[in-house]
Structures are given as C-alpha cells and as structure tokens.
Coordinates of C-alpha atoms in Angstrom, one line a residue:
Chain A
M1 CA 0.0 0.0 0.0
M2 CA 2.7 2.4 0.9
N3 CA 4.7 3.3 -2.2
K4 CA 7.0 6.0 -3.3
M5 CA 4.4 7.7 -5.5
S6 CA 2.2 8.3 -2.4
K7 CA 4.9 9.9 -0.2
V8 CA 2.9 12.9 0.8
S9 CA -0.3 11.0 1.2
N10 CA 1.3 8.5 3.6
Q11 CA 2.9 11.4 5.6
V12 CA -0.4 13.2 5.9
L13 CA -2.3 10.1 6.9
N14 CA 0.2 9.6 9.7
I15 CA -0.1 13.3 10.8
I16 CA -3.9 12.9 10.9
K17 CA -3.6 9.8 13.0
D18 CA -0.8 11.0 15.3
N19 CA -2.4 14.4 15.9
R20 CA -5.9 13.0 16.1
I21 CA -7.1 15.6 13.5
K22 CA -10.8 15.4 12.9
P23 CA -12.9 17.1 10.2
K24 CA -14.7 20.2 11.5
P25 CA -18.4 19.4 12.3
R26 CA -21.0 19.9 9.6
W27 CA -23.0 22.4 11.8
Y28 CA -19.9 24.7 11.8
F29 CA -20.2 25.1 8.0
L30 CA -24.0 25.3 8.0
T31 CA -23.9 28.1 10.6
K32 CA -21.3 29.9 8.6
N33 CA -23.4 29.6 5.5
Y34 CA -26.6 30.7 7.2
L35 CA -24.8 33.6 8.8
I36 CA -23.6 34.8 5.4
W37 CA -27.1 34.6 3.9
S38 CA -28.6 36.3 7.0
L39 CA -26.1 39.2 6.6
F40 CA -26.9 39.4 2.9
S41 CA -30.6 39.5 3.7
L42 CA -30.1 42.1 6.4
S43 CA -28.0 44.3 4.1
V44 CA -30.7 44.1 1.5
I45 CA -33.4 45.0 4.0
L46 CA -31.4 47.9 5.4
G47 CA -30.7 49.0 1.8
S48 CA -34.5 48.9 1.1
I49 CA -35.1 51.0 4.2
S50 CA -32.5 53.5 3.0
F51 CA -34.2 53.6 -0.4
S52 CA -37.6 54.2 1.2
M53 CA -36.1 57.1 3.1
V54 CA -34.7 58.5 -0.1
L55 CA -38.1 58.2 -1.7
F56 CA -39.9 59.7 1.2
I57 CA -37.6 62.7 1.5
T58 CA -37.4 63.4 -2.2
R59 CA -41.2 63.1 -2.7
Q60 CA -41.7 65.7 0.0
L61 CA -39.4 68.2 -1.7
D62 CA -40.7 70.7 -4.3
W63 CA -38.8 70.1 -7.4
D64 CA -40.3 73.0 -9.4
I65 CA -39.0 75.8 -7.2
Y66 CA -35.8 76.2 -9.1
R67 CA -37.7 78.4 -11.5
Y68 CA -38.6 80.8 -8.8
V69 CA -35.2 81.0 -7.1
G70 CA -33.3 81.4 -10.4
E71 CA -31.3 78.1 -10.2
S72 CA -30.8 75.4 -12.8
W73 CA -32.7 72.2 -12.4
L74 CA -29.4 70.3 -12.1
K75 CA -28.2 72.5 -9.3
T76 CA -31.5 72.0 -7.4
V77 CA -31.1 68.3 -7.7
F78 CA -27.5 68.5 -6.6
I79 CA -28.4 70.5 -3.5
S80 CA -31.6 68.5 -2.7
L81 CA -30.5 64.9 -2.9
P82 CA -30.7 63.1 0.5
Y83 CA -27.0 62.2 0.5
F84 CA -27.2 60.8 4.0
W85 CA -29.6 58.0 2.9
V86 CA -28.0 57.7 -0.5
I87 CA -24.7 56.9 1.1
F88 CA -26.3 54.4 3.4
L89 CA -28.0 52.8 0.4
L90 CA -24.6 52.5 -1.4
I91 CA -23.0 51.1 1.8
F92 CA -25.7 48.4 2.2
L93 CA -25.5 47.5 -1.5
G94 CA -21.7 47.1 -1.0
V95 CA -22.2 44.9 2.1
A96 CA -24.9 42.8 0.3
Y97 CA -22.4 42.3 -2.6
Y98 CA -19.6 41.3 -0.2
N99 CA -21.8 38.8 1.6
F100 CA -23.3 37.4 -1.7
I101 CA -19.9 36.6 -3.2
H102 CA -19.0 34.7 -0.1
T103 CA -22.0 32.4 -0.4
R104 CA -21.2 29.0 -2.0
R105 CA -22.1 29.9 -5.5
G106 CA -21.8 33.7 -5.3
Y107 CA -18.6 33.9 -7.3
R108 CA -20.4 32.7 -10.4
F109 CA -22.2 36.0 -10.8
K110 CA -20.7 39.2 -12.1
I111 CA -20.4 42.2 -9.8
F112 CA -22.8 44.2 -12.1
S113 CA -25.5 41.5 -11.9
I114 CA -25.2 41.2 -8.1
L115 CA -25.3 45.0 -7.5
L116 CA -28.2 45.5 -10.0
S117 CA -30.2 42.7 -8.4
S118 CA -29.7 44.0 -4.9
L119 CA -30.6 47.5 -6.1
I120 CA -33.8 46.2 -7.8
I121 CA -34.8 44.3 -4.6
S122 CA -34.1 47.5 -2.5
I123 CA -36.2 49.6 -4.9
I124 CA -39.2 47.1 -4.8
L125 CA -39.0 46.5 -1.0
G126 CA -38.2 50.2 -0.3
S127 CA -41.3 51.3 -2.4
L128 CA -43.4 48.9 -0.4
F129 CA -42.1 50.3 2.9
Y130 CA -42.8 53.8 1.6
A131 CA -46.3 52.9 0.5
R132 CA -47.1 51.4 3.9
G133 CA -45.9 54.6 5.7
F134 CA -42.9 53.0 7.3
S135 CA -40.5 55.6 6.1
E136 CA -42.6 58.5 7.5
S137 CA -42.7 56.8 10.9
L138 CA -38.9 56.2 10.8
E139 CA -38.2 59.8 9.7
N140 CA -40.1 61.0 12.7
I141 CA -38.2 58.7 15.0
F142 CA -34.9 59.8 13.5
R143 CA -35.8 63.5 13.9
E144 CA -36.6 63.0 17.5
K145 CA -33.9 60.6 18.6
I146 CA -30.8 61.3 16.4
P147 CA -28.9 64.5 17.2
Y148 CA -28.1 66.6 14.1
Y149 CA -30.3 64.4 11.9
N150 CA -32.1 67.5 10.5
K151 CA -28.7 69.1 9.6
M152 CA -27.6 65.9 7.9
V153 CA -30.7 65.5 5.7
Y154 CA -31.9 68.1 3.3
T155 CA -35.6 68.0 4.2
W156 CA -38.4 70.0 2.7
E157 CA -38.3 72.2 5.8
R158 CA -34.7 73.2 5.0
Q159 CA -35.7 73.7 1.4
W160 CA -38.4 76.2 2.4
M161 CA -36.6 78.0 5.2
Q162 CA -34.5 80.2 3.0
P163 CA -36.1 83.7 3.2
E164 CA -33.1 85.4 1.6
R165 CA -33.7 83.1 -1.5
G166 CA -37.4 83.8 -1.5
L167 CA -38.6 80.7 0.3
I168 CA -40.3 80.7 3.7
T169 CA -42.5 78.3 5.6
G170 CA -44.5 78.3 8.9
T171 CA -47.9 78.6 10.4
I172 CA -50.4 81.5 10.1
Q173 CA -50.5 83.3 13.5
E174 CA -53.0 86.0 12.8
I175 CA -55.2 86.8 9.8
D176 CA -58.0 89.2 9.1
L177 CA -60.5 86.6 7.8
S178 CA -62.6 89.3 6.1
R179 CA -59.8 90.5 3.8
Q180 CA -57.5 87.5 3.7
T181 CA -54.7 89.4 2.0
D182 CA -52.1 90.0 4.6
F183 CA -51.3 87.8 7.6
V184 CA -48.7 87.1 10.3
L185 CA -46.7 84.0 9.9
I186 CA -44.5 82.3 12.5
D187 CA -41.7 80.5 10.7
L188 CA -39.9 77.3 11.8
N189 CA -37.3 79.3 13.7
N190 CA -40.1 81.1 15.6
N191 CA -39.6 84.4 13.8
L192 CA -42.7 86.4 13.1
W193 CA -43.2 87.7 9.5
K194 CA -45.8 90.0 8.1
I195 CA -46.8 88.4 4.8
E196 CA -48.2 90.6 2.1
A197 CA -50.3 88.3 -0.1
A198 CA -52.6 90.7 -2.0
N199 CA -51.1 89.6 -5.4
A200 CA -50.2 86.0 -4.4
L201 CA -51.5 82.9 -6.1
W202 CA -53.0 80.5 -3.6
K203 CA -52.4 77.0 -4.8
G204 CA -55.0 74.5 -4.0
K205 CA -58.0 76.8 -3.4
L206 CA -57.1 77.5 0.1
A207 CA -59.2 79.3 2.7
P208 CA -56.6 80.5 5.1
Y209 CA -57.1 80.5 8.9
P210 CA -54.9 80.8 12.0
G211 CA -53.0 77.5 12.5
L212 CA -52.8 76.7 8.8
K213 CA -49.3 75.6 7.8
L214 CA -47.9 77.2 4.6
K215 CA -45.0 77.3 2.1
I216 CA -44.5 80.7 0.5
I217 CA -42.5 81.8 -2.6
G218 CA -41.8 85.5 -2.8
Q219 CA -39.2 88.0 -1.6
I220 CA -38.1 89.9 1.5
K221 CA -39.5 93.4 1.2
D222 CA -38.3 94.8 4.4
T223 CA -37.2 93.6 7.9
N224 CA -39.6 90.8 8.7
I225 CA -41.9 91.7 5.8
F226 CA -42.3 89.2 3.0
E227 CA -44.1 89.7 -0.2
A228 CA -45.7 86.5 -1.3
K229 CA -46.0 85.5 -5.0
E230 CA -47.3 81.9 -4.5
I231 CA -48.6 80.1 -1.5
R232 CA -48.8 76.3 -1.0
I233 CA -49.9 74.1 1.9
W234 CA -47.6 71.7 3.8
P235 CA -47.3 68.1 2.7
G236 CA -50.2 66.2 4.3
E237 CA -52.0 69.4 5.4
G238 CA -54.7 68.9 2.8
Q239 CA -55.6 65.4 4.2
R240 CA -55.5 66.7 7.8
R241 CA -57.9 69.5 6.9
K242 CA -60.3 67.1 5.3
A243 CA -60.0 64.7 8.3
K244 CA -60.9 67.6 10.6
G245 CA -63.8 68.6 8.3
G246 CA -62.3 71.9 7.0
H247 CA -60.8 74.9 8.9
P248 CA -62.4 76.3 12.0
Chain B
M1 CA -6.5 -0.8 5.8
V2 CA -8.3 0.1 2.6
S3 CA -7.1 -1.8 -0.5
S4 CA -6.1 -0.1 -3.7
A5 CA -8.7 -2.0 -5.6
E6 CA -11.4 -0.7 -3.2
C7 CA -10.1 2.8 -3.7
L8 CA -10.3 2.5 -7.5
E9 CA -13.9 1.4 -7.6
K10 CA -15.2 4.4 -5.6
T11 CA -15.9 7.9 -7.0
D12 CA -14.3 11.0 -5.3
E13 CA -17.7 11.9 -3.9
Q14 CA -18.2 8.4 -2.4
L15 CA -14.7 8.5 -0.9
V16 CA -15.5 11.9 0.8
V17 CA -18.5 10.4 2.5
L18 CA -16.5 7.3 3.5
S19 CA -13.5 9.4 4.7
L20 CA -15.8 11.1 7.2
K21 CA -16.5 7.7 8.8
N22 CA -13.1 6.2 8.3
Q23 CA -9.9 8.2 7.8
E24 CA -8.3 5.3 5.9
Y25 CA -10.5 6.1 2.9
Y26 CA -9.0 9.6 2.8
W27 CA -5.7 8.0 1.8
C28 CA -7.5 6.9 -1.4
L29 CA -8.4 10.5 -2.2
M30 CA -4.9 11.7 -1.4
T31 CA -3.1 9.2 -3.6
R32 CA -5.6 9.9 -6.4
Y33 CA -4.7 13.6 -6.4
E34 CA -1.1 13.6 -5.1
N35 CA 0.7 13.8 -8.5
K36 CA -1.8 16.0 -10.2
L37 CA -1.8 18.6 -7.4
L38 CA 2.0 18.5 -6.9
H39 CA 2.5 19.3 -10.6
Y40 CA -0.2 22.0 -10.4
I41 CA 1.6 23.6 -7.4
L42 CA 4.9 23.5 -9.2
K43 CA 3.5 25.0 -12.4
I44 CA 1.7 28.0 -10.8
S45 CA 4.2 28.8 -8.1
N46 CA 7.7 28.2 -9.3
F47 CA 8.5 26.5 -6.0
G48 CA 11.1 23.8 -5.7
R49 CA 9.8 20.2 -5.3
E50 CA 10.4 20.1 -1.5
D51 CA 8.4 23.3 -0.9
A52 CA 5.7 22.1 -3.2
E53 CA 5.4 18.9 -1.1
D54 CA 5.1 20.9 2.0
I55 CA 2.3 22.9 0.5
L56 CA 0.6 19.8 -0.7
Q57 CA 0.8 18.4 2.8
E58 CA -0.9 21.6 4.1
V59 CA -3.5 21.2 1.4
F60 CA -4.4 17.6 2.3
I61 CA -4.7 18.5 6.0
K62 CA -6.9 21.5 5.2
V63 CA -9.1 19.5 2.9
Y64 CA -9.5 16.8 5.5
E65 CA -10.5 19.3 8.2
N66 CA -13.0 20.8 5.8
L67 CA -14.5 17.6 4.4
N68 CA -17.9 18.5 5.9
D69 CA -17.9 21.7 3.9
F70 CA -17.8 19.8 0.6
D71 CA -21.1 19.7 -1.2
T72 CA -21.4 16.3 -2.8
S73 CA -23.5 17.6 -5.6
W74 CA -20.3 19.4 -6.8
K75 CA -17.1 18.0 -8.4
F76 CA -14.6 17.1 -5.8
S77 CA -11.7 17.8 -8.1
N78 CA -12.8 21.5 -8.5
W79 CA -13.0 21.8 -4.8
I80 CA -9.6 20.3 -4.0
Y81 CA -8.0 22.4 -6.8
R82 CA -9.6 25.5 -5.4
I83 CA -8.1 24.8 -1.9
T84 CA -4.7 24.0 -3.5
H85 CA -4.8 27.2 -5.5
N86 CA -5.6 29.3 -2.5
I87 CA -2.9 27.8 -0.3
T88 CA -0.3 27.9 -3.1
I89 CA -1.0 31.5 -4.0
S90 CA -0.9 32.5 -0.3
A91 CA 2.5 30.7 0.1
Y92 CA 3.8 32.2 -3.1
R93 CA 2.9 35.7 -2.0
K94 CA 4.6 35.1 1.4
K95 CA 7.8 33.7 0.0
K96 CA 8.2 35.6 -3.2
V97 CA 10.3 32.8 -4.6
N98 CA 12.8 33.2 -7.4
P99 CA 11.5 32.0 -10.7
Q100 CA 12.4 28.5 -11.7
L101 CA 11.6 26.9 -15.0
V102 CA 8.4 24.9 -14.6
S103 CA 7.8 21.8 -16.5
W104 CA 4.9 21.6 -19.0
D105 CA 4.2 18.5 -20.9
Y106 CA 4.7 18.9 -24.7
E107 CA 1.1 18.2 -25.5
G108 CA -0.1 21.0 -23.2
L109 CA 2.4 23.4 -24.6
N110 CA 1.5 22.4 -28.1
N111 CA -2.3 22.9 -27.4
L112 CA -1.5 26.4 -26.0
M113 CA 0.6 27.4 -28.9
E114 CA -1.9 26.2 -31.5
S115 CA -4.7 28.0 -29.8
T116 CA -2.7 31.2 -29.7
S117 CA -3.9 32.3 -33.1
N118 CA -1.8 32.5 -36.2
I119 CA 1.5 31.5 -34.8
E120 CA 3.5 30.3 -37.8
K121 CA 4.3 26.7 -37.1
D122 CA 7.9 26.9 -38.4
A123 CA 8.7 29.9 -36.3
F124 CA 7.3 28.1 -33.2
Q125 CA 9.3 25.1 -33.9
N126 CA 12.5 27.2 -34.1
L127 CA 12.0 28.1 -30.4
S128 CA 13.4 25.8 -27.8
Y129 CA 11.1 24.2 -25.3
E130 CA 13.0 26.0 -22.5
K131 CA 12.6 29.3 -24.3
I132 CA 8.8 28.9 -24.6
L133 CA 8.6 28.0 -20.9
E134 CA 10.7 31.0 -20.0
I135 CA 8.2 33.2 -21.9
I136 CA 5.2 31.6 -20.2
N137 CA 6.9 32.1 -16.8
R138 CA 7.3 35.8 -17.5
L139 CA 3.5 36.2 -17.8
P140 CA 1.6 37.7 -14.8
L141 CA 0.2 35.1 -12.4
K142 CA -3.4 35.8 -13.3
Y143 CA -2.7 34.9 -16.9
K144 CA -0.4 32.0 -16.2
E145 CA -2.9 30.3 -13.9
V146 CA -5.7 30.3 -16.4
L147 CA -3.4 29.0 -19.2
I148 CA -2.2 26.2 -16.9
L149 CA -5.8 25.2 -16.0
K150 CA -7.0 25.4 -19.5
F151 CA -4.2 23.8 -21.5
M152 CA -2.3 21.7 -18.9
E153 CA -5.0 20.5 -16.6
N154 CA -7.6 20.4 -19.5
K155 CA -10.3 22.1 -17.4
D156 CA -13.3 23.6 -19.1
Y157 CA -14.5 27.2 -18.4
Q158 CA -17.0 26.1 -15.7
E159 CA -14.3 24.1 -13.9
I160 CA -11.8 27.0 -14.0
S161 CA -14.6 29.3 -12.8
D162 CA -15.2 26.9 -9.8
I163 CA -11.4 26.7 -9.0
L164 CA -10.6 30.4 -9.3
H165 CA -14.0 31.6 -8.0
K166 CA -14.5 34.0 -10.8
P167 CA -17.5 34.2 -13.2
M168 CA -17.2 32.2 -16.5
G169 CA -17.3 35.5 -18.5
T170 CA -14.3 36.7 -16.6
I171 CA -12.4 33.4 -17.2
A172 CA -13.1 33.7 -20.9
T173 CA -11.8 37.3 -20.9
L174 CA -8.7 36.3 -18.9
I175 CA -7.9 33.5 -21.3
R176 CA -8.3 35.8 -24.3
R177 CA -6.1 38.4 -22.7
A178 CA -3.5 35.8 -21.6
K179 CA -3.2 34.6 -25.2
K180 CA -2.8 38.2 -26.4
V181 CA 0.0 38.9 -23.9
L182 CA 1.6 35.7 -24.8
Q183 CA 1.5 36.7 -28.5
Q184 CA 3.1 40.0 -27.6
E185 CA 5.8 38.3 -25.6
L186 CA 6.5 35.9 -28.6
A187 CA 6.6 38.9 -30.9
K188 CA 9.4 40.3 -28.7
E189 CA 11.3 37.1 -29.5
G190 CA 10.8 37.7 -33.2
I191 CA 8.0 35.2 -33.6
K192 CA 5.3 36.5 -36.0
T193 CA 1.8 35.9 -34.6

C-alpha cells in the first residue's frame, strides 16, 4: 500500500492519526453559510429602508421651485439629494455584494449583476415600505432621537426655510379673515413675519385660517416683511384639513 | 486498511462520505490527487519540489479538516484544486520565490501554442522548449494560472470558474487576454503571430 508515489499521502495520513485531527463538524459550515445569507438579507433590508427614506424625502421636496429662485434644475437636484440616505443605500449595496460573493455559488455572478439585483430588490421593497408609511414613521423617530439628523438631511423644511432666497414656511399666526390678503406667519425658527399676499397665487383653493401651515414663494420686502407670490400648503396638510372637516 | 482495488472502484464523492467515517479512505483520495496537485503547485508557483510537497501536505490536511464543507453535488476535483490554488498563492505571496523553470508536458504546450492564433508553425518550432517555458513564466500570475488550468489541466470554463472563484465570462476574458499577452511576448522574441 505504501509506495514512493504516495509519499505525501502517507505522511499526511500519519499526521492525521498522530495528531488525532478530525474534520470540523457539519454544523460549523452550516452556521457559517446561514450567517452569510442572513447578513446578505439584512443588508438588502437595510438598503431597502434607505431607499424608502430617499423616496420619502425626495417626494416631500418641491422640485419645481428652481424656476422661482433662479437656479438650474441640475443645481436644485445636486443640492436637494438626501445624501445621508443615498450613502447608506450604497454602503448596504456594497455589504450585500460582499456577503453574496461569499456564499457557496456567489462567485459565479458578475459584480454588475449582483449589485443590480440588490438594487432592484431594494427599490421594490423600499417602495413597499414607503407605501405602507414605514419611512414616514422612521423619519419622525430619527428627527426626535438622532442629534443633528435634521442638519444631515436636506428636508423640505430646510428647502423652504431660506427667506433670503425667496422661500419661507411656517404657520399662520393672525389673519384678518374678512380680507385674507395680509397675515402674520410664525416660521420654523419662531420668527414672526408680516406676509403681504394681495397679489399672491394661492395654490389648492385655500381658505386661510390661523394655524394653517404654509410654504410661500416670494421675496423679502423689508425687515420681517415678506411679499408672497405663490402660497402652497404643507405636505399632508390637505388630508389633515379634510379629516378635521375643513378649517375652524 | 483500505485496499487499492477498493479505492479504484469508488468515486471521489463516495470517498469523501466514507472518509468522514473512516480516515483510511482519505488515503485513497490523497493518492488519487497527489501527483496532479503536486504538478499544479509546481506550475503555478515556481516553488522547488520540497516546498511544493510541504504545500501539498498543508492542502491535504486542510481538505480533511473541511471535508464536511464539501457539497457532494459538486465536483470534488474542482473543490480540491480550489483549496490547492488558495494555499499555493498565499505561500507564493509570502515567500516571493525566485522564478524557476516549470515543466509543461509537450502536449499541453502544443495545445496552447496552437490556440494562440496564427503562430507560424515553423517559427514556433524554431524556439526551444525551454525558451517557450521562459516566456510563459514571464506572464503575470493571473494569466499564467488560467493558461495552466485550460491547457495543462484540461479544465473547461466552468471548472476553471469553480477553481478560481470567478464568473465564467471573466475566465473567458482572462484566457483571451493571456493569449494576447503571450502573442506580444512571442513577438518580442521575433515570432510572428
């Protein structure tokens, strides 16, 4: 049995016997395999959540205001993208790719196919999360619990709190309901503004009342006086008004 | 003790299952692959024979330890070549050995030369066997390893993909590029391609 041609084989068999080497148990490899697939699934789910946040934040932004503030559409996109979540989406796509190629047959697929498939799954799952209102709840939690979150994400509030660029948002504090032309607005930084709205276009057939939350396009006329050109309501405000049965 | 006749009648996959119950069967697997893997190590690494045997020993021990990781629906030969490849490359990078002339059998070398398009047969025959090996040895490892697997080990694209853990499309590209680089190297020696 022992021959010259099997020199290494004979040596190794002796080493195995002398050192009582045993094969690693099957459960060790199964656990490792399950762990890799679990990490892959987790990365895809986290990527989907990131995508749902991108969707939620971008859907809340007003993409047409570049016309009013004299910017190019491209610059508006560049400023407004939710980089915080886009970066997370890219990171999770990368982690998903890393885990996938470490599955048993993962190496058979090209990097482009793996990344594209993960992205498509993230888009589908993320859209479902968004449609079910999951991203809105998560956004509220992040705003409350994570310090500096509002500074890291370009939200619609940040987009509209730029009075020097002709954009302002807040709540009507006082209004003469008989005239409905000028009113006092308290902005998100708790500054009071006199809004001159005689020539403004009210989008959405609004009947203004104190407490109504608005987004206004226009220009600063004087200290704390803002001349409105166009007035819009806050995202979701229309539904809230309907639910309450109109304004008081 | 397992007899040689018993070894011969079993497939690799059957021997893996049997080795998990009785280590004597593992000897059958080792003897079946000892020469093939030793030559493969020598070809891709430029190690001397003694070093190559040390690597092979490490390979066999690692394969034995990981037998439970082998999926019996796969080809055992691809799996053991994969482990051999990994351990050899890792040792090669650690040692940074000096190049030695590796041995290719004439048939493998002939296959490679014929498939490297348009090499004029007369010109090819004017080069010595050693000179051709020297040219192949100059190729970067990523090209040399695919050429060895394709033309010396006679592996198909799927098998090379399973051994190198790269998609089949990438393997095809690597082989194409390897041939092109080989053509360029031959051109430097005055061989028209």
